[in-house]
Short mmCIF file of C-alpha atoms and ligand atoms in Angstrom, two decimals:
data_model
loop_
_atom_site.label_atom_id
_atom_site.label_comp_id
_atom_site.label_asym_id
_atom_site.label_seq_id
_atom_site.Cartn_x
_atom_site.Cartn_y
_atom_site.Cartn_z
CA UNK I 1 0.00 0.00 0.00
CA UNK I 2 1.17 3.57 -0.78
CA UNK I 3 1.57 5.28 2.72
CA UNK I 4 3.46 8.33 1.08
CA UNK I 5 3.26 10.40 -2.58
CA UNK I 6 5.74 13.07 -3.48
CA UNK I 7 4.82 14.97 -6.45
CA UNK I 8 5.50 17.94 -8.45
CA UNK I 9 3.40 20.68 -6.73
CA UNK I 10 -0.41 20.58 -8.49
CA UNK I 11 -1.53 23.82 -9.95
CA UNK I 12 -5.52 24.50 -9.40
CA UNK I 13 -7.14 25.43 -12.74
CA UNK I 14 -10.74 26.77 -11.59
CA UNK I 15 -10.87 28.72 -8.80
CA UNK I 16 -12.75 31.59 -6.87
CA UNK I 17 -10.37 34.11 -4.79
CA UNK I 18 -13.18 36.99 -4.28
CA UNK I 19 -11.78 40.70 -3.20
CA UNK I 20 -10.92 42.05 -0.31
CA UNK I 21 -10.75 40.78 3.06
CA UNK I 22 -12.71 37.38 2.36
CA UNK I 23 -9.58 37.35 -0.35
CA UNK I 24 -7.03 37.58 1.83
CA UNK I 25 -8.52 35.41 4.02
CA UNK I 26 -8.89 32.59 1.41
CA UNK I 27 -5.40 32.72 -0.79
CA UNK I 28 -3.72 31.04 1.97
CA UNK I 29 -5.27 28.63 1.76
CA UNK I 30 -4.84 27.30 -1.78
CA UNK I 31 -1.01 28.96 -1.76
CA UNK I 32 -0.31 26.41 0.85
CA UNK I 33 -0.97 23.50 -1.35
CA UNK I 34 -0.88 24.64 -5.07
CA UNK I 35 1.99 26.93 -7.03
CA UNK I 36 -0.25 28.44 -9.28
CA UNK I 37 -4.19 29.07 -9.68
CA UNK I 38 -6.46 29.99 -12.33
CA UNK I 39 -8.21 32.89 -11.43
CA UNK I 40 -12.17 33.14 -12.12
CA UNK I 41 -13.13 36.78 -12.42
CA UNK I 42 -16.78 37.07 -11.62
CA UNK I 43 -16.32 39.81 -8.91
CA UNK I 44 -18.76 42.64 -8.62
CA UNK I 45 -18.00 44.55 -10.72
CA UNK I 46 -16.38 41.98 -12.62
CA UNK I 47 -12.85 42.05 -14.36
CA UNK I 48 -13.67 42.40 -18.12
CA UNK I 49 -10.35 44.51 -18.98
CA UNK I 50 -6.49 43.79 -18.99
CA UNK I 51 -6.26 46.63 -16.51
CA UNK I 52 -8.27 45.49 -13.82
CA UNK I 53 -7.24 42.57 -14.33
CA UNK I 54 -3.50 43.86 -13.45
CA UNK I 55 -5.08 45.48 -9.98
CA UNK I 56 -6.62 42.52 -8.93
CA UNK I 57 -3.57 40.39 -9.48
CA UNK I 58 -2.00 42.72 -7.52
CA UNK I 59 -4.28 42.76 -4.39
CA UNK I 60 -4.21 38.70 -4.72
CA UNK I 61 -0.38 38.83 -4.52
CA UNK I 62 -0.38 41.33 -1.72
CA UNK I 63 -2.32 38.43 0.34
CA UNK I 64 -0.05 35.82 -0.17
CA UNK I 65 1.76 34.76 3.00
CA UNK I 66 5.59 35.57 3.04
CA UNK I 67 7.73 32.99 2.29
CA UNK I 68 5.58 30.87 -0.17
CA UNK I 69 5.70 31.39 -4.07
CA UNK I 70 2.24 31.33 -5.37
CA UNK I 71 1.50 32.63 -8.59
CA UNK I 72 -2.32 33.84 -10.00
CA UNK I 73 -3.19 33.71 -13.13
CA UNK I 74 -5.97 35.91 -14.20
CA UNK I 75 -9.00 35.30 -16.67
CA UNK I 76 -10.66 38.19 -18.40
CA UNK I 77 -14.36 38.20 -17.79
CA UNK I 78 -16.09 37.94 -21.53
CA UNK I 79 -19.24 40.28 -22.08
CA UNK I 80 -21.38 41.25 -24.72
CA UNK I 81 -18.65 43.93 -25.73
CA UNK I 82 -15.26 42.82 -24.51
CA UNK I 83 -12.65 44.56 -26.96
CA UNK I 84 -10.58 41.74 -28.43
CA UNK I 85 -7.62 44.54 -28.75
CA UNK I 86 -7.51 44.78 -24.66
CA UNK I 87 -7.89 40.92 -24.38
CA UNK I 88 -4.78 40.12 -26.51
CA UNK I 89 -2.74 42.87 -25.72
CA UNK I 90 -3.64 41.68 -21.71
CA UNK I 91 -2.03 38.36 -22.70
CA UNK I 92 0.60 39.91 -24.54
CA UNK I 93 1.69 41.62 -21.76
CA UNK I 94 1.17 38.58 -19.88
CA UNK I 95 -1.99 39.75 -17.43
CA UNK I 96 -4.08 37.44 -18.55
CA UNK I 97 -3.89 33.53 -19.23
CA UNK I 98 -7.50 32.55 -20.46
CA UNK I 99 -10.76 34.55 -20.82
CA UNK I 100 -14.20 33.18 -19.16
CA UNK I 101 -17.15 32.90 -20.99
CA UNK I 102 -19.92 32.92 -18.58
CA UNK I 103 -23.39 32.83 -20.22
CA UNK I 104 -25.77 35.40 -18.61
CA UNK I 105 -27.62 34.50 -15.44
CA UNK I 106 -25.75 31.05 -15.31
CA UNK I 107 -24.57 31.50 -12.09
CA UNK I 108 -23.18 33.72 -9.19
CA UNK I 109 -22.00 37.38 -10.74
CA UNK I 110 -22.48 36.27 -14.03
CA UNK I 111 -25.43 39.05 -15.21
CA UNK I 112 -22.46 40.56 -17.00
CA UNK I 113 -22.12 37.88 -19.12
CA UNK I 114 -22.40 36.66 -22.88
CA UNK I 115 -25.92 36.82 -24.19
CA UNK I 116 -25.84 34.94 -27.27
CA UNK I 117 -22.61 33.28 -27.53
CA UNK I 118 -22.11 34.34 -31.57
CA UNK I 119 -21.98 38.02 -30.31
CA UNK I 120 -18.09 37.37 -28.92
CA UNK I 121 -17.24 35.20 -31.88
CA UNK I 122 -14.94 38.40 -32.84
CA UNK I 123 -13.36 37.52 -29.77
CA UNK I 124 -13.03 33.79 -30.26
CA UNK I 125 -12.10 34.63 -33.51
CA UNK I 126 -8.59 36.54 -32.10
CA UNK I 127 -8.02 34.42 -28.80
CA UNK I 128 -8.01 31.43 -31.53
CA UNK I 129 -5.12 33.89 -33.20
CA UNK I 130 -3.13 34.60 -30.43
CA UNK I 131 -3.70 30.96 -28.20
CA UNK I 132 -5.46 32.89 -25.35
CA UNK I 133 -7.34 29.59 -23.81
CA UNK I 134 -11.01 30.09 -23.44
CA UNK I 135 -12.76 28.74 -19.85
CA UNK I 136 -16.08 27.82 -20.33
CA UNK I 137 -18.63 27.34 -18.14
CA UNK I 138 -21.37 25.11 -20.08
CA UNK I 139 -24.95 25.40 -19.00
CA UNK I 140 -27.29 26.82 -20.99
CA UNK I 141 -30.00 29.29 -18.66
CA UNK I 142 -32.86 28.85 -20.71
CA UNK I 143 -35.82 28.57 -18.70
CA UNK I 144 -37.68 25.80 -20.25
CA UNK I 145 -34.50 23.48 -19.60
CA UNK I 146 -34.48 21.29 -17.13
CA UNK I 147 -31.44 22.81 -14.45
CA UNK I 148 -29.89 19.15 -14.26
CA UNK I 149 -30.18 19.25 -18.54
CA UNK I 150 -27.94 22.47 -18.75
CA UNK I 151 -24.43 21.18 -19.00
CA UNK I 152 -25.67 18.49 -21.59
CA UNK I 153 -27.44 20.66 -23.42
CA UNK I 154 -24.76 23.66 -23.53
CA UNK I 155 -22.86 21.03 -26.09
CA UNK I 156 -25.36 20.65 -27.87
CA UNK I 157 -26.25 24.20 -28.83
CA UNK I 158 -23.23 26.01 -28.23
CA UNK I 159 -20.01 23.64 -27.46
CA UNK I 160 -20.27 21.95 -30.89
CA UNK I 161 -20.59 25.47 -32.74
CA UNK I 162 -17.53 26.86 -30.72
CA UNK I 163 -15.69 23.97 -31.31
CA UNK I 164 -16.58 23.57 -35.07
CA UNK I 165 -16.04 27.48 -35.91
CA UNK I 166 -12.83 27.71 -34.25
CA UNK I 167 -11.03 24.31 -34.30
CA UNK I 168 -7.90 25.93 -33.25
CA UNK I 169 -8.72 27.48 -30.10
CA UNK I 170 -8.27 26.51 -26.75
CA UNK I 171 -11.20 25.47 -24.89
CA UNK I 172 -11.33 24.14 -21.37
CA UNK I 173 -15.06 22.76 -20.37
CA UNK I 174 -14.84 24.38 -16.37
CA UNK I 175 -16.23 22.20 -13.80
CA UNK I 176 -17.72 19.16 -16.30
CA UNK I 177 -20.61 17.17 -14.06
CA UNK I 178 -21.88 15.02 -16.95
CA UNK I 179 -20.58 11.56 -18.72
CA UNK I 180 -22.36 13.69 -21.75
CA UNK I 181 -19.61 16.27 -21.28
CA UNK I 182 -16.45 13.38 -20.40
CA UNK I 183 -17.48 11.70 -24.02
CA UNK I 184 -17.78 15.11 -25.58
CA UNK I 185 -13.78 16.45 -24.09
CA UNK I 186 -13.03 12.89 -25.34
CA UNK I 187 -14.27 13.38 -28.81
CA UNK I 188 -12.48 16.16 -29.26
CA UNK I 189 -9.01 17.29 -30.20
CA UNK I 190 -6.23 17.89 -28.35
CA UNK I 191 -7.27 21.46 -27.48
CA UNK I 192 -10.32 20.60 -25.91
CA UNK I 193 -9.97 19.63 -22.13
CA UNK I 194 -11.86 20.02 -18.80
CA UNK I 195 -11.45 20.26 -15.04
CA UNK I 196 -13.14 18.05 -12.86
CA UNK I 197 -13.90 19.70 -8.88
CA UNK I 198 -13.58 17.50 -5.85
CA UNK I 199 -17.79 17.68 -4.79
CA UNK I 200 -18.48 16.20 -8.19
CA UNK I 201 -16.18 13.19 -7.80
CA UNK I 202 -17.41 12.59 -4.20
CA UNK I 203 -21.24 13.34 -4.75
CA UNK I 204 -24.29 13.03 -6.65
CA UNK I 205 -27.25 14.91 -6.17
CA UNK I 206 -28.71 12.78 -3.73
CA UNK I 207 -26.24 14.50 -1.27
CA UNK I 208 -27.70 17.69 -2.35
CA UNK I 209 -31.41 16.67 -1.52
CA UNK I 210 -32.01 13.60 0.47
CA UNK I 211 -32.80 13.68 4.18
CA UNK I 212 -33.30 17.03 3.97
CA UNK I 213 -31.65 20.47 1.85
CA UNK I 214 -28.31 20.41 2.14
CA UNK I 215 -27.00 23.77 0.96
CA UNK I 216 -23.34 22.82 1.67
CA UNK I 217 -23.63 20.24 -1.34
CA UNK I 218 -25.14 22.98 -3.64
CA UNK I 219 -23.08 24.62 -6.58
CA UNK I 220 -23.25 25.43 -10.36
CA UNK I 221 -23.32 23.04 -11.99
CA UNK I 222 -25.46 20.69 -9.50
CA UNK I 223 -24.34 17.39 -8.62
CA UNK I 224 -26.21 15.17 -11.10
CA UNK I 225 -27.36 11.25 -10.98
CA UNK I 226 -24.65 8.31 -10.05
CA UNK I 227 -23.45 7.16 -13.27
CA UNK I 228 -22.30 10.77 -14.20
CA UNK I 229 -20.23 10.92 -11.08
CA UNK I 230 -19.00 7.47 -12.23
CA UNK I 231 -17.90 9.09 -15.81
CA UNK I 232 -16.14 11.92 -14.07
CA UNK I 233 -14.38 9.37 -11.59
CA UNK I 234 -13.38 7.29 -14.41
CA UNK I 235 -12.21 10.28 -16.63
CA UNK I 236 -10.60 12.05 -13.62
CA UNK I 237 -8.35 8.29 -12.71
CA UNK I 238 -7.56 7.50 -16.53
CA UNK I 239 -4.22 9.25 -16.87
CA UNK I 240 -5.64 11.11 -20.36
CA UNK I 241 -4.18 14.50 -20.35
CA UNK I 242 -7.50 16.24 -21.88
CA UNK I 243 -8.83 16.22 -17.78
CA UNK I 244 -7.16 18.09 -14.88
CA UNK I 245 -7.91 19.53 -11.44
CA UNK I 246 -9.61 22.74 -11.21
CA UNK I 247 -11.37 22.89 -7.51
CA UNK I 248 -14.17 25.78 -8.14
CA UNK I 249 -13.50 26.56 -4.70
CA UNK I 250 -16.24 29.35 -4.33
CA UNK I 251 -16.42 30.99 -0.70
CA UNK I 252 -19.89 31.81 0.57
CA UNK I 253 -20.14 32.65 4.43
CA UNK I 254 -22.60 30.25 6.04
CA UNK I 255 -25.22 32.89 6.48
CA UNK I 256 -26.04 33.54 2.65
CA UNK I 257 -25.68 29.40 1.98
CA UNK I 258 -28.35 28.32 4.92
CA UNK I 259 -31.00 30.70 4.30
CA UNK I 260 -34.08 30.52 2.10
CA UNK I 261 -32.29 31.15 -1.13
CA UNK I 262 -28.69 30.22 -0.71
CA UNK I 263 -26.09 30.98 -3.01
CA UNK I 264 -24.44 28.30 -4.74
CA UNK I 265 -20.37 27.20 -4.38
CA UNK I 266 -18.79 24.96 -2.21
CA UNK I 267 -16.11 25.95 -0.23
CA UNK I 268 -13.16 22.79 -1.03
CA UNK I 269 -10.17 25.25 -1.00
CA UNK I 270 -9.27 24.37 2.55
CA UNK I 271 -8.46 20.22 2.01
CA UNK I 272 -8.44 20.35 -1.89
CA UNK I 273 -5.52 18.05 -2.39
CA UNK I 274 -6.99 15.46 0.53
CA UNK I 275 -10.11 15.77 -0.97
CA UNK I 276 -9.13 14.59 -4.61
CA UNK I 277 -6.53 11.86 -3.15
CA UNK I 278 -9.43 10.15 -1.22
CA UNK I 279 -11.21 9.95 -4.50
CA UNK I 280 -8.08 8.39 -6.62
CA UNK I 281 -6.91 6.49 -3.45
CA UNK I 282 -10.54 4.83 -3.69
CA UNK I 283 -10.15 4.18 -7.50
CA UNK I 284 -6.41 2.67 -6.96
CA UNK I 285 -5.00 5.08 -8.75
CA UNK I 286 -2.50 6.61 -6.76
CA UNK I 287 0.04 6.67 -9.53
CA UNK I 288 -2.26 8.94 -11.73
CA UNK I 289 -2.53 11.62 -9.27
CA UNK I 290 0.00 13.23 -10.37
CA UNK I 291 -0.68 13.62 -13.84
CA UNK I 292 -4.22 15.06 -13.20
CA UNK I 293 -3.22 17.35 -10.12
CA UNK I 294 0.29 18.72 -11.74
CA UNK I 295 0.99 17.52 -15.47
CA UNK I 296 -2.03 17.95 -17.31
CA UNK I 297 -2.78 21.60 -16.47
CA UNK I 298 0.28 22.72 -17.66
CA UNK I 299 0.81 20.84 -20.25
CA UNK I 300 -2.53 22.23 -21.56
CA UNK I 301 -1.87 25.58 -20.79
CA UNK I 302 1.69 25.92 -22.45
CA UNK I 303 3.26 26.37 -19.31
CA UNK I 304 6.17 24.51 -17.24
CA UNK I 305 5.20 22.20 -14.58
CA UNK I 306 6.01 23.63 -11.30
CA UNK I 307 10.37 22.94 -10.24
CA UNK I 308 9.17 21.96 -6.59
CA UNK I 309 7.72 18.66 -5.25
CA UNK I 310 4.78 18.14 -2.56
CA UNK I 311 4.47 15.52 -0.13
CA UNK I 312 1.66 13.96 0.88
CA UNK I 313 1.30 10.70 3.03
CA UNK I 314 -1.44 8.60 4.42
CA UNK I 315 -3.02 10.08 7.87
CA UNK I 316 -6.36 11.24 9.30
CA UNK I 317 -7.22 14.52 8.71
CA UNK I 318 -10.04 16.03 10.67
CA UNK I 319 -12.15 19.19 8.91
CA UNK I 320 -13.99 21.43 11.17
CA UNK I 321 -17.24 21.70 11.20
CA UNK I 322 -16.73 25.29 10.17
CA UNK I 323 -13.53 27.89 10.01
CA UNK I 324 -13.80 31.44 10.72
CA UNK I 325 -13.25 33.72 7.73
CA UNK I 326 -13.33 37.84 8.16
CA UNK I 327 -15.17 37.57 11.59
CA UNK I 328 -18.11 34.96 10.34
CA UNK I 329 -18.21 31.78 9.62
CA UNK I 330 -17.37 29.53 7.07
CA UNK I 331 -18.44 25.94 6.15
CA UNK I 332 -15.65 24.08 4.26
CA UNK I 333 -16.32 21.35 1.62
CA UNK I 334 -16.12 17.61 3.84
CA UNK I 335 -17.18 19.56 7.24
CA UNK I 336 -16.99 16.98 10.13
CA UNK I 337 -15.50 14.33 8.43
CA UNK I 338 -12.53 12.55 8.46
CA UNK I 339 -10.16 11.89 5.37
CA UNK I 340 -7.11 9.48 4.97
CA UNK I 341 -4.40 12.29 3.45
CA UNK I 342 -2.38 14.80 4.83
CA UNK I 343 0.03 17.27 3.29
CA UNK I 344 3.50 16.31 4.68
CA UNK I 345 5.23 19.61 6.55
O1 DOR E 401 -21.23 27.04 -7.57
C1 DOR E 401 -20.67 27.93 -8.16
N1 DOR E 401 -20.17 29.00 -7.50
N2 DOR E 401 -20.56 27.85 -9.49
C2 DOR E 401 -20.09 28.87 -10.22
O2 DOR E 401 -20.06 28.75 -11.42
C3 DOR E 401 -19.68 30.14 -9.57
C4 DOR E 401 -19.34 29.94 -8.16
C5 DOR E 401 -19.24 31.21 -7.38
O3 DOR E 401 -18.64 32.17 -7.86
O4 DOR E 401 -19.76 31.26 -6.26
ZN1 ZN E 402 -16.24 28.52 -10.89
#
């Protein structure tokens, strides 16, 4: 049995940071365990040009604690009228790694967002020219589909035409909670991947609505039924580089998540790396954690895999029931339970 893993340090390639002091309270967090993070930009107001996007890095590098090298990378928020000059000349300059294409009303912050997805096909049009990686995040918000239809149906009437218009461009499907969306990545070239979050390899949506609401298990997109959670394990343990780890760690204090309309994320930033090895330790697949948590991402992105190595080793962790974060309190992602991993120190 493998009592001990040392890897090249993971990288997490979805994740939520916020502004201000929830920020600072949550980049420690995911510095402690990851070398670099993809940085979702749905703040209010969100970061649609190269220039705020430069601030906020800034602020996010302010909060990380001295003596650990952490390094964001930012994603430009895609609207309606994003200016492809300001996108590429952000990556140019090397402010931004990947734009987000959040359809409207999807999900939290995201009333900024694309309308009709041929309105920024300009834009697709020049990230496909200048390999500026597009992050997707595939559910469609129409109101006579079905909420636990959305990610399927986003390939059907907007994945494929992305895809099939721009066969160049990079296109990561964010957070993918379907066997629909595993077999559609799969299909695909080379330059199509997707990131895979801890809750979806751990849950389905029964954990979201049996024995009660359970807002904790609630985020966009919802859990779905068992055998999708089975394709995503499967994907996740397979060793194909087209699927990496991207958390979606989303902080919501516990007041706006247990009330009577609760905001959706799930808080995993805390035991991220624990989380996922419980999943790949239950699969046997030890020896593919690394490629998923530190190989893929980069080698997807274009970028080096991080120079130092992480240890992790078999032990019981503990998570709190909650953690306090400016003042309030917090509920992380496996609250109250025990898991088998530790990070080394
Ligand atoms: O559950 C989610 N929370 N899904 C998203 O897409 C956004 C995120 C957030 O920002 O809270
Ligand atoms: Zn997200």
């Amino acid at each position: 049995m493998t009592d001990i893993l040392t890897i090249r340090r993971p990288d997490d390639w979805h994740l939520h940071f916020r502004d201000g002091d929830i920020m600072r309270g949550v980049v420690p967090y995911t510095a402690r365990q990851f070398g670099r993070a993809i940085v979702m930009p749905n703040l209010s107001p969100p970061v649609t040009t190269a220039a705020l996007g430069k601030d906020y890095r800034a602020r996010i590098e302010a909060a990380v604690p001295a003596g650990i090298t952490f390094t964001p990378l930012m994603t430009c928020y895609l609207t309606d009228t994003t200016d492809p000059e300001d996108l590429a000349r952000g990556a140019a300059d090397g402010i931004f790694t990947a734009a987000k294409l959040y359809p409207a009303n999807a999900t939290t912050n995201s009333a900024h967002g694309v309308s009709d997805v041929t309105k920024i096909y300009p834009v697709l049009a020049r990230m496909e020219a200048e390999g500026i990686v597009l992050c997707v995040h595939g559910e469609v918000t129409d109101n006579d589909i079905d909420v636990f239809d959305r990610e399927a149906e986003f390939i059907e009437r907007h994945m494929r035409g992305i895809i099939a218009n721009f066969p160049d461009l990079k296109v990561v499907f964010e957070h993918i909670t379907t066997a629909d969306a595993v077999e559609f990545v799969k299909s695909c070239g080379p330059n199509v991947a997707a990131t895979i979050t801890p809750q979806h390899l751990h849950i389905n949506r029964n954990a979201m609505l049996v024995g009660g609401i359970q807002p904790h298990n609630y985020c966009l997109p919802v859990a779905k039924r068992e055998t999708h959670r089975l394709a995503l394990r499967a994907a996740a343990v397979s060793g194909s580089p087209k699927f990496f780890l991207g958390t979606d760690s989303a902080p919501h204090l516990r007041s706006v998540k247990e009330t009577s309309c609760g905001c959706a994320g799930i808080f995993n930033a805390p035991y991220a790396l624990e989380s996922y090895l419980a999943v790949f330790d239950e699969e046997g697949a030890l020896d593919q954690f690394e490629a998923f948590a530190s190989l893929n991402g980069p080698a997807f992105y274009g970028l080096p895999v991080n120079e130092e190595t992480i240890t992790l080793e078999r032990a019981e962790t503990a998570v709190p029931e909650t953690l306090m974060l400016t003042g309030e309190e917090i509920v992380p992602w496996h609250a109250g339970q025990t898991l088998g991993w530790r990070i080394a120190t």
